[in-house]
């Protein structure tokens, strides 16, 4: 699945594309009431075990959606994957932009350098097709609901958070890819998913293969970013 993120020109943010693996559904950060009711009806139609896991994931999403809307988040996807125990693991993936006071490439280079020197535990540099980036991962207390505190007992106590940041090519911003899951035992798997998505990140439309920007005609094999997406996610 290829996802494009295109923002209005007056925001001066670049357009970028990335791939999502199977098991992720893009979520609306400002969903209409009708859409929420449709999701709830779909959850009600799931078998008992799946419905419980899906409801847990939806509550996790609802607990952090307010934070997403205030932190320049441009896209959000909810993930659900079967685990070895016969149940499901859940995750939330987001893409956001982070303004910088100087050159974003220098910011990334500085953070990546600190990671290489071991000064920032849990962080390491990344060489990505879209440029130099870095990976940061932490175990954090799970967000709590202030509006509906009765739900807090059903939420996980901690979450795993992985972040990949890459410099935007033409604006003083970082593109931040974040993966969060309450399943701490599956952190390695979700780190690999996050890294796979980050390798597909591109600032060039993967459907455009010609130098003048026109869509390629009759192309049988993908090249560039499109090939990377196919390699990572089929």
PDB file of C-alpha atoms in Angstrom:
ATOM      1  CA  UNK A   1       0.000   0.000   0.000  1.00  0.00           C
ATOM      2  CA  UNK A   2       1.417   3.380  -1.024  1.00  0.00           C
ATOM      3  CA  UNK A   3       0.345   6.459   0.928  1.00  0.00           C
ATOM      4  CA  UNK A   4       0.866  10.019  -0.223  1.00  0.00           C
ATOM      5  CA  UNK A   5       0.844  13.037   2.049  1.00  0.00           C
ATOM      6  CA  UNK A   6       0.255  16.328   0.284  1.00  0.00           C
ATOM      7  CA  UNK A   7      -0.331  19.540   2.215  1.00  0.00           C
ATOM      8  CA  UNK A   8      -1.522  22.945   0.953  1.00  0.00           C
ATOM      9  CA  UNK A   9       1.100  25.081  -0.740  1.00  0.00           C
ATOM     10  CA  UNK A  10       0.612  27.964   1.699  1.00  0.00           C
ATOM     11  CA  UNK A  11       1.953  25.780   4.521  1.00  0.00           C
ATOM     12  CA  UNK A  12       5.241  25.426   2.598  1.00  0.00           C
ATOM     13  CA  UNK A  13       5.478  21.771   3.565  1.00  0.00           C
ATOM     14  CA  UNK A  14       6.728  19.219   1.045  1.00  0.00           C
ATOM     15  CA  UNK A  15       4.712  16.346  -0.306  1.00  0.00           C
ATOM     16  CA  UNK A  16       6.049  12.927   0.559  1.00  0.00           C
ATOM     17  CA  UNK A  17       5.122   9.301   0.040  1.00  0.00           C
ATOM     18  CA  UNK A  18       5.624   6.114   2.036  1.00  0.00           C
ATOM     19  CA  UNK A  19       4.422   2.523   2.056  1.00  0.00           C
ATOM     20  CA  UNK A  20       2.257   0.825   4.679  1.00  0.00           C
ATOM     21  CA  UNK A  21       2.293  -2.963   5.110  1.00  0.00           C
ATOM     22  CA  UNK A  22      -0.804  -5.123   5.315  1.00  0.00           C
ATOM     23  CA  UNK A  23      -2.681  -4.788   8.588  1.00  0.00           C
ATOM     24  CA  UNK A  24      -2.841  -0.978   8.776  1.00  0.00           C
ATOM     25  CA  UNK A  25      -5.921   1.170   8.255  1.00  0.00           C
ATOM     26  CA  UNK A  26      -5.535   4.933   7.844  1.00  0.00           C
ATOM     27  CA  UNK A  27      -7.536   6.871  10.419  1.00  0.00           C
ATOM     28  CA  UNK A  28      -9.165  10.269  10.136  1.00  0.00           C
ATOM     29  CA  UNK A  29      -7.877  12.642  12.814  1.00  0.00           C
ATOM     30  CA  UNK A  30     -11.142  14.567  12.653  1.00  0.00           C
ATOM     31  CA  UNK A  31     -13.691  11.880  11.814  1.00  0.00           C
ATOM     32  CA  UNK A  32     -17.363  12.775  11.331  1.00  0.00           C
ATOM     33  CA  UNK A  33     -19.908  11.198  13.657  1.00  0.00           C
ATOM     34  CA  UNK A  34     -21.199   8.933  10.880  1.00  0.00           C
ATOM     35  CA  UNK A  35     -17.730   7.464  10.366  1.00  0.00           C
ATOM     36  CA  UNK A  36     -17.287   6.740  14.075  1.00  0.00           C
ATOM     37  CA  UNK A  37     -20.652   4.989  14.186  1.00  0.00           C
ATOM     38  CA  UNK A  38     -19.623   2.873  11.197  1.00  0.00           C
ATOM     39  CA  UNK A  39     -16.392   1.802  12.937  1.00  0.00           C
ATOM     40  CA  UNK A  40     -18.324   0.910  16.095  1.00  0.00           C
ATOM     41  CA  UNK A  41     -20.805  -1.157  14.073  1.00  0.00           C
ATOM     42  CA  UNK A  42     -17.917  -2.977  12.388  1.00  0.00           C
ATOM     43  CA  UNK A  43     -16.384  -3.769  15.789  1.00  0.00           C
ATOM     44  CA  UNK A  44     -19.681  -5.175  16.997  1.00  0.00           C
ATOM     45  CA  UNK A  45     -19.680  -7.615  14.084  1.00  0.00           C
ATOM     46  CA  UNK A  46     -16.288  -9.138  14.980  1.00  0.00           C
ATOM     47  CA  UNK A  47     -15.934 -12.407  16.956  1.00  0.00           C
ATOM     48  CA  UNK A  48     -15.591 -11.967  20.715  1.00  0.00           C
ATOM     49  CA  UNK A  49     -11.790 -12.252  20.883  1.00  0.00           C
ATOM     50  CA  UNK A  50     -11.164 -10.002  17.916  1.00  0.00           C
ATOM     51  CA  UNK A  51     -13.760  -7.494  19.101  1.00  0.00           C
ATOM     52  CA  UNK A  52     -12.032  -7.160  22.477  1.00  0.00           C
ATOM     53  CA  UNK A  53      -8.642  -6.534  20.868  1.00  0.00           C
ATOM     54  CA  UNK A  54     -10.081  -4.112  18.316  1.00  0.00           C
ATOM     55  CA  UNK A  55     -11.932  -2.216  21.047  1.00  0.00           C
ATOM     56  CA  UNK A  56      -8.692  -1.969  23.015  1.00  0.00           C
ATOM     57  CA  UNK A  57      -6.901  -0.553  19.979  1.00  0.00           C
ATOM     58  CA  UNK A  58      -9.698   1.957  19.362  1.00  0.00           C
ATOM     59  CA  UNK A  59      -9.503   3.133  22.974  1.00  0.00           C
ATOM     60  CA  UNK A  60      -5.744   3.544  22.680  1.00  0.00           C
ATOM     61  CA  UNK A  61      -6.258   5.601  19.539  1.00  0.00           C
ATOM     62  CA  UNK A  62      -8.925   7.737  21.216  1.00  0.00           C
ATOM     63  CA  UNK A  63      -6.620   8.344  24.177  1.00  0.00           C
ATOM     64  CA  UNK A  64      -3.899   9.927  22.053  1.00  0.00           C
ATOM     65  CA  UNK A  65      -5.845  11.516  19.185  1.00  0.00           C
ATOM     66  CA  UNK A  66      -6.079  14.862  20.999  1.00  0.00           C
ATOM     67  CA  UNK A  67      -2.304  14.939  21.322  1.00  0.00           C
ATOM     68  CA  UNK A  68      -1.921  14.115  17.632  1.00  0.00           C
ATOM     69  CA  UNK A  69      -4.092  17.032  16.563  1.00  0.00           C
ATOM     70  CA  UNK A  70      -1.935  19.498  18.482  1.00  0.00           C
ATOM     71  CA  UNK A  71       1.422  18.153  17.289  1.00  0.00           C
ATOM     72  CA  UNK A  72       1.340  18.721  13.508  1.00  0.00           C
ATOM     73  CA  UNK A  73       0.346  15.131  12.775  1.00  0.00           C
ATOM     74  CA  UNK A  74      -0.536  14.712   9.098  1.00  0.00           C
ATOM     75  CA  UNK A  75      -1.456  11.026   8.990  1.00  0.00           C
ATOM     76  CA  UNK A  76      -2.363   8.238  11.386  1.00  0.00           C
ATOM     77  CA  UNK A  77      -2.881   4.504  10.824  1.00  0.00           C
ATOM     78  CA  UNK A  78      -4.149   1.813  13.176  1.00  0.00           C
ATOM     79  CA  UNK A  79      -2.475  -1.603  12.967  1.00  0.00           C
ATOM     80  CA  UNK A  80      -3.642  -5.046  14.018  1.00  0.00           C
ATOM     81  CA  UNK A  81      -1.626  -8.221  13.475  1.00  0.00           C
ATOM     82  CA  UNK A  82      -2.040 -11.821  14.715  1.00  0.00           C
ATOM     83  CA  UNK A  83       0.441 -13.017  17.322  1.00  0.00           C
ATOM     84  CA  UNK A  84       1.820 -16.426  18.295  1.00  0.00           C
ATOM     85  CA  UNK A  85      -0.671 -16.758  21.156  1.00  0.00           C
ATOM     86  CA  UNK A  86      -3.641 -16.753  18.801  1.00  0.00           C
ATOM     87  CA  UNK A  87      -4.600 -13.184  19.618  1.00  0.00           C
ATOM     88  CA  UNK A  88      -3.739  -9.834  18.092  1.00  0.00           C
ATOM     89  CA  UNK A  89      -1.148  -7.133  18.658  1.00  0.00           C
ATOM     90  CA  UNK A  90      -2.089  -3.515  18.067  1.00  0.00           C
ATOM     91  CA  UNK A  91      -0.177  -0.385  17.146  1.00  0.00           C
ATOM     92  CA  UNK A  92      -0.626   3.232  16.076  1.00  0.00           C
ATOM     93  CA  UNK A  93       1.538   4.742  13.318  1.00  0.00           C
ATOM     94  CA  UNK A  94       1.727   8.512  12.756  1.00  0.00           C
ATOM     95  CA  UNK A  95       3.532  10.906  10.421  1.00  0.00           C
ATOM     96  CA  UNK A  96       4.146  14.475  11.526  1.00  0.00           C
ATOM     97  CA  UNK A  97       6.316  17.489  10.729  1.00  0.00           C
ATOM     98  CA  UNK A  98       8.568  19.157  13.276  1.00  0.00           C
ATOM     99  CA  UNK A  99       9.849  22.692  12.580  1.00  0.00           C
ATOM    100  CA  UNK A 100      13.531  23.410  13.231  1.00  0.00           C
ATOM    101  CA  UNK A 101      15.269  26.707  13.946  1.00  0.00           C
ATOM    102  CA  UNK A 102      18.095  25.931  11.521  1.00  0.00           C
ATOM    103  CA  UNK A 103      18.989  23.447   8.830  1.00  0.00           C
ATOM    104  CA  UNK A 104      17.049  20.202   9.376  1.00  0.00           C
ATOM    105  CA  UNK A 105      19.929  18.243   7.843  1.00  0.00           C
ATOM    106  CA  UNK A 106      22.307  19.645  10.447  1.00  0.00           C
ATOM    107  CA  UNK A 107      19.817  18.820  13.201  1.00  0.00           C
ATOM    108  CA  UNK A 108      19.565  15.214  12.024  1.00  0.00           C
ATOM    109  CA  UNK A 109      23.344  14.989  11.584  1.00  0.00           C
ATOM    110  CA  UNK A 110      23.871  16.257  15.141  1.00  0.00           C
ATOM    111  CA  UNK A 111      21.396  13.806  16.635  1.00  0.00           C
ATOM    112  CA  UNK A 112      22.770  10.950  14.565  1.00  0.00           C
ATOM    113  CA  UNK A 113      26.293  11.900  15.677  1.00  0.00           C
ATOM    114  CA  UNK A 114      25.255  11.833  19.333  1.00  0.00           C
ATOM    115  CA  UNK A 115      23.742   8.411  18.753  1.00  0.00           C
ATOM    116  CA  UNK A 116      26.953   7.142  17.152  1.00  0.00           C
ATOM    117  CA  UNK A 117      28.964   8.369  20.142  1.00  0.00           C
ATOM    118  CA  UNK A 118      26.658   6.596  22.562  1.00  0.00           C
ATOM    119  CA  UNK A 119      25.627   9.889  24.190  1.00  0.00           C
ATOM    120  CA  UNK A 120      21.930   9.268  23.608  1.00  0.00           C
ATOM    121  CA  UNK A 121      20.905   5.807  24.766  1.00  0.00           C
ATOM    122  CA  UNK A 122      18.148   4.250  22.688  1.00  0.00           C
ATOM    123  CA  UNK A 123      19.037   6.300  19.604  1.00  0.00           C
ATOM    124  CA  UNK A 124      21.009   5.282  16.524  1.00  0.00           C
ATOM    125  CA  UNK A 125      21.723   6.827  13.101  1.00  0.00           C
ATOM    126  CA  UNK A 126      20.077   5.504   9.939  1.00  0.00           C
ATOM    127  CA  UNK A 127      21.134   5.618   6.308  1.00  0.00           C
ATOM    128  CA  UNK A 128      17.859   5.770   4.379  1.00  0.00           C
ATOM    129  CA  UNK A 129      17.072   6.157   0.658  1.00  0.00           C
ATOM    130  CA  UNK A 130      15.584   9.571   1.492  1.00  0.00           C
ATOM    131  CA  UNK A 131      18.703  10.689   3.370  1.00  0.00           C
ATOM    132  CA  UNK A 132      20.325  10.577   6.784  1.00  0.00           C
ATOM    133  CA  UNK A 133      17.959   9.880   9.658  1.00  0.00           C
ATOM    134  CA  UNK A 134      17.941   8.505  13.158  1.00  0.00           C
ATOM    135  CA  UNK A 135      15.927   6.002  15.182  1.00  0.00           C
ATOM    136  CA  UNK A 136      14.904   6.631  18.771  1.00  0.00           C
ATOM    137  CA  UNK A 137      12.993   4.133  20.889  1.00  0.00           C
ATOM    138  CA  UNK A 138      11.670   4.292  24.441  1.00  0.00           C
ATOM    139  CA  UNK A 139       9.379   2.553  26.891  1.00  0.00           C
ATOM    140  CA  UNK A 140       6.944   5.135  28.262  1.00  0.00           C
ATOM    141  CA  UNK A 141       3.910   5.291  30.571  1.00  0.00           C
ATOM    142  CA  UNK A 142       0.744   4.943  28.511  1.00  0.00           C
ATOM    143  CA  UNK A 143      -1.411   8.073  28.058  1.00  0.00           C
ATOM    144  CA  UNK A 144      -4.400   8.323  30.378  1.00  0.00           C
ATOM    145  CA  UNK A 145      -7.885   9.634  29.667  1.00  0.00           C
ATOM    146  CA  UNK A 146      -8.905  12.699  31.669  1.00  0.00           C
ATOM    147  CA  UNK A 147     -12.370  12.897  30.131  1.00  0.00           C
ATOM    148  CA  UNK A 148     -13.257   9.276  30.875  1.00  0.00           C
ATOM    149  CA  UNK A 149     -11.038   8.159  33.776  1.00  0.00           C
ATOM    150  CA  UNK A 150     -13.075   4.966  34.145  1.00  0.00           C
ATOM    151  CA  UNK A 151     -11.366   3.717  30.962  1.00  0.00           C
ATOM    152  CA  UNK A 152      -7.880   4.007  32.438  1.00  0.00           C
ATOM    153  CA  UNK A 153      -8.120   0.634  34.162  1.00  0.00           C
ATOM    154  CA  UNK A 154      -8.596  -0.998  30.754  1.00  0.00           C
ATOM    155  CA  UNK A 155      -5.618   0.765  29.141  1.00  0.00           C
ATOM    156  CA  UNK A 156      -2.049  -0.624  29.192  1.00  0.00           C
ATOM    157  CA  UNK A 157       0.332   0.721  31.824  1.00  0.00           C
ATOM    158  CA  UNK A 158       3.243   1.222  29.394  1.00  0.00           C
ATOM    159  CA  UNK A 159       3.837   1.508  25.665  1.00  0.00           C
ATOM    160  CA  UNK A 160       6.785   1.103  23.321  1.00  0.00           C
ATOM    161  CA  UNK A 161       7.490   4.159  21.188  1.00  0.00           C
ATOM    162  CA  UNK A 162       9.745   4.164  18.150  1.00  0.00           C
ATOM    163  CA  UNK A 163      10.563   7.331  16.180  1.00  0.00           C
ATOM    164  CA  UNK A 164      12.399   7.823  12.890  1.00  0.00           C
ATOM    165  CA  UNK A 165      13.216  11.402  11.853  1.00  0.00           C
ATOM    166  CA  UNK A 166      14.403  12.509   8.419  1.00  0.00           C
ATOM    167  CA  UNK A 167      15.207  16.023   7.160  1.00  0.00           C
ATOM    168  CA  UNK A 168      12.743  17.543   4.699  1.00  0.00           C
ATOM    169  CA  UNK A 169      14.566  18.537   1.484  1.00  0.00           C
ATOM    170  CA  UNK A 170      13.195  22.047   0.935  1.00  0.00           C
ATOM    171  CA  UNK A 171      11.783  23.356   4.235  1.00  0.00           C
ATOM    172  CA  UNK A 172      13.204  23.774   7.765  1.00  0.00           C
ATOM    173  CA  UNK A 173      11.326  20.743   9.060  1.00  0.00           C
ATOM    174  CA  UNK A 174      11.853  17.154  10.082  1.00  0.00           C
ATOM    175  CA  UNK A 175       9.560  14.404   8.863  1.00  0.00           C
ATOM    176  CA  UNK A 176       8.831  12.275  11.926  1.00  0.00           C
ATOM    177  CA  UNK A 177       7.537   8.702  11.631  1.00  0.00           C
ATOM    178  CA  UNK A 178       6.300   7.271  14.925  1.00  0.00           C
ATOM    179  CA  UNK A 179       5.159   3.782  15.905  1.00  0.00           C
ATOM    180  CA  UNK A 180       3.488   3.077  19.262  1.00  0.00           C
ATOM    181  CA  UNK A 181       2.314  -0.267  20.634  1.00  0.00           C
ATOM    182  CA  UNK A 182       1.150  -1.448  24.067  1.00  0.00           C
ATOM    183  CA  UNK A 183       2.533  -4.922  23.300  1.00  0.00           C
ATOM    184  CA  UNK A 184       6.013  -4.607  24.791  1.00  0.00           C
ATOM    185  CA  UNK A 185       6.858  -8.206  23.874  1.00  0.00           C
ATOM    186  CA  UNK A 186       6.419  -7.351  20.177  1.00  0.00           C
ATOM    187  CA  UNK A 187       8.622  -4.249  20.238  1.00  0.00           C
ATOM    188  CA  UNK A 188      11.235  -5.899  17.999  1.00  0.00           C
ATOM    189  CA  UNK A 189       8.612  -6.677  15.372  1.00  0.00           C
ATOM    190  CA  UNK A 190       7.211  -3.161  15.380  1.00  0.00           C
ATOM    191  CA  UNK A 191      10.688  -1.666  15.221  1.00  0.00           C
ATOM    192  CA  UNK A 192      11.233  -3.666  12.045  1.00  0.00           C
ATOM    193  CA  UNK A 193       7.909  -2.442  10.625  1.00  0.00           C
ATOM    194  CA  UNK A 194       8.832   1.160  11.425  1.00  0.00           C
ATOM    195  CA  UNK A 195      12.225   0.757   9.767  1.00  0.00           C
ATOM    196  CA  UNK A 196      10.572  -0.846   6.738  1.00  0.00           C
ATOM    197  CA  UNK A 197       8.189   2.108   6.375  1.00  0.00           C
ATOM    198  CA  UNK A 198      11.045   4.587   6.793  1.00  0.00           C
ATOM    199  CA  UNK A 199      12.950   2.913   3.945  1.00  0.00           C
ATOM    200  CA  UNK A 200      10.008   3.614   1.636  1.00  0.00           C
ATOM    201  CA  UNK A 201       9.824   7.327   2.517  1.00  0.00           C
ATOM    202  CA  UNK A 202      10.400   9.466  -0.565  1.00  0.00           C
ATOM    203  CA  UNK A 203       9.926  13.090  -1.593  1.00  0.00           C
ATOM    204  CA  UNK A 204       9.457  12.081  -5.244  1.00  0.00           C
ATOM    205  CA  UNK A 205       6.181  10.629  -6.459  1.00  0.00           C
ATOM    206  CA  UNK A 206       6.985   6.919  -7.004  1.00  0.00           C
ATOM    207  CA  UNK A 207       4.485   6.820  -9.860  1.00  0.00           C
ATOM    208  CA  UNK A 208       6.561   9.352 -11.817  1.00  0.00           C
ATOM    209  CA  UNK A 209       9.594   7.760 -13.446  1.00  0.00           C
ATOM    210  CA  UNK A 210      10.480  10.296 -16.143  1.00  0.00           C
ATOM    211  CA  UNK A 211      12.865  13.188 -15.650  1.00  0.00           C
ATOM    212  CA  UNK A 212      10.269  15.802 -16.635  1.00  0.00           C
ATOM    213  CA  UNK A 213       7.850  14.645 -13.953  1.00  0.00           C
ATOM    214  CA  UNK A 214       5.247  13.061 -16.241  1.00  0.00           C
ATOM    215  CA  UNK A 215       3.873   9.643 -15.234  1.00  0.00           C
ATOM    216  CA  UNK A 216       5.741   6.780 -16.855  1.00  0.00           C
ATOM    217  CA  UNK A 217       3.884   4.976 -19.604  1.00  0.00           C
ATOM    218  CA  UNK A 218       4.012   1.227 -20.075  1.00  0.00           C
ATOM    219  CA  UNK A 219       6.537   0.647 -17.312  1.00  0.00           C
ATOM    220  CA  UNK A 220       6.627  -3.041 -16.402  1.00  0.00           C
ATOM    221  CA  UNK A 221       9.046  -2.959 -13.480  1.00  0.00           C
ATOM    222  CA  UNK A 222       9.102  -0.383 -10.670  1.00  0.00           C
ATOM    223  CA  UNK A 223      12.239   1.628 -10.066  1.00  0.00           C
ATOM    224  CA  UNK A 224      13.510   3.925  -7.349  1.00  0.00           C
ATOM    225  CA  UNK A 225      11.140   4.412  -4.419  1.00  0.00           C
ATOM    226  CA  UNK A 226       8.477   2.221  -6.010  1.00  0.00           C
ATOM    227  CA  UNK A 227      10.950  -0.674  -6.133  1.00  0.00           C
ATOM    228  CA  UNK A 228      11.913  -0.106  -2.499  1.00  0.00           C
ATOM    229  CA  UNK A 229       8.248  -0.238  -1.492  1.00  0.00           C
ATOM    230  CA  UNK A 230       7.764  -3.500  -3.340  1.00  0.00           C
ATOM    231  CA  UNK A 231      10.894  -4.992  -1.763  1.00  0.00           C
ATOM    232  CA  UNK A 232       9.829  -4.035   1.755  1.00  0.00           C
ATOM    233  CA  UNK A 233       6.108  -4.751   1.642  1.00  0.00           C
ATOM    234  CA  UNK A 234       5.478  -6.770  -1.525  1.00  0.00           C
TER     235      UNK A 234
END
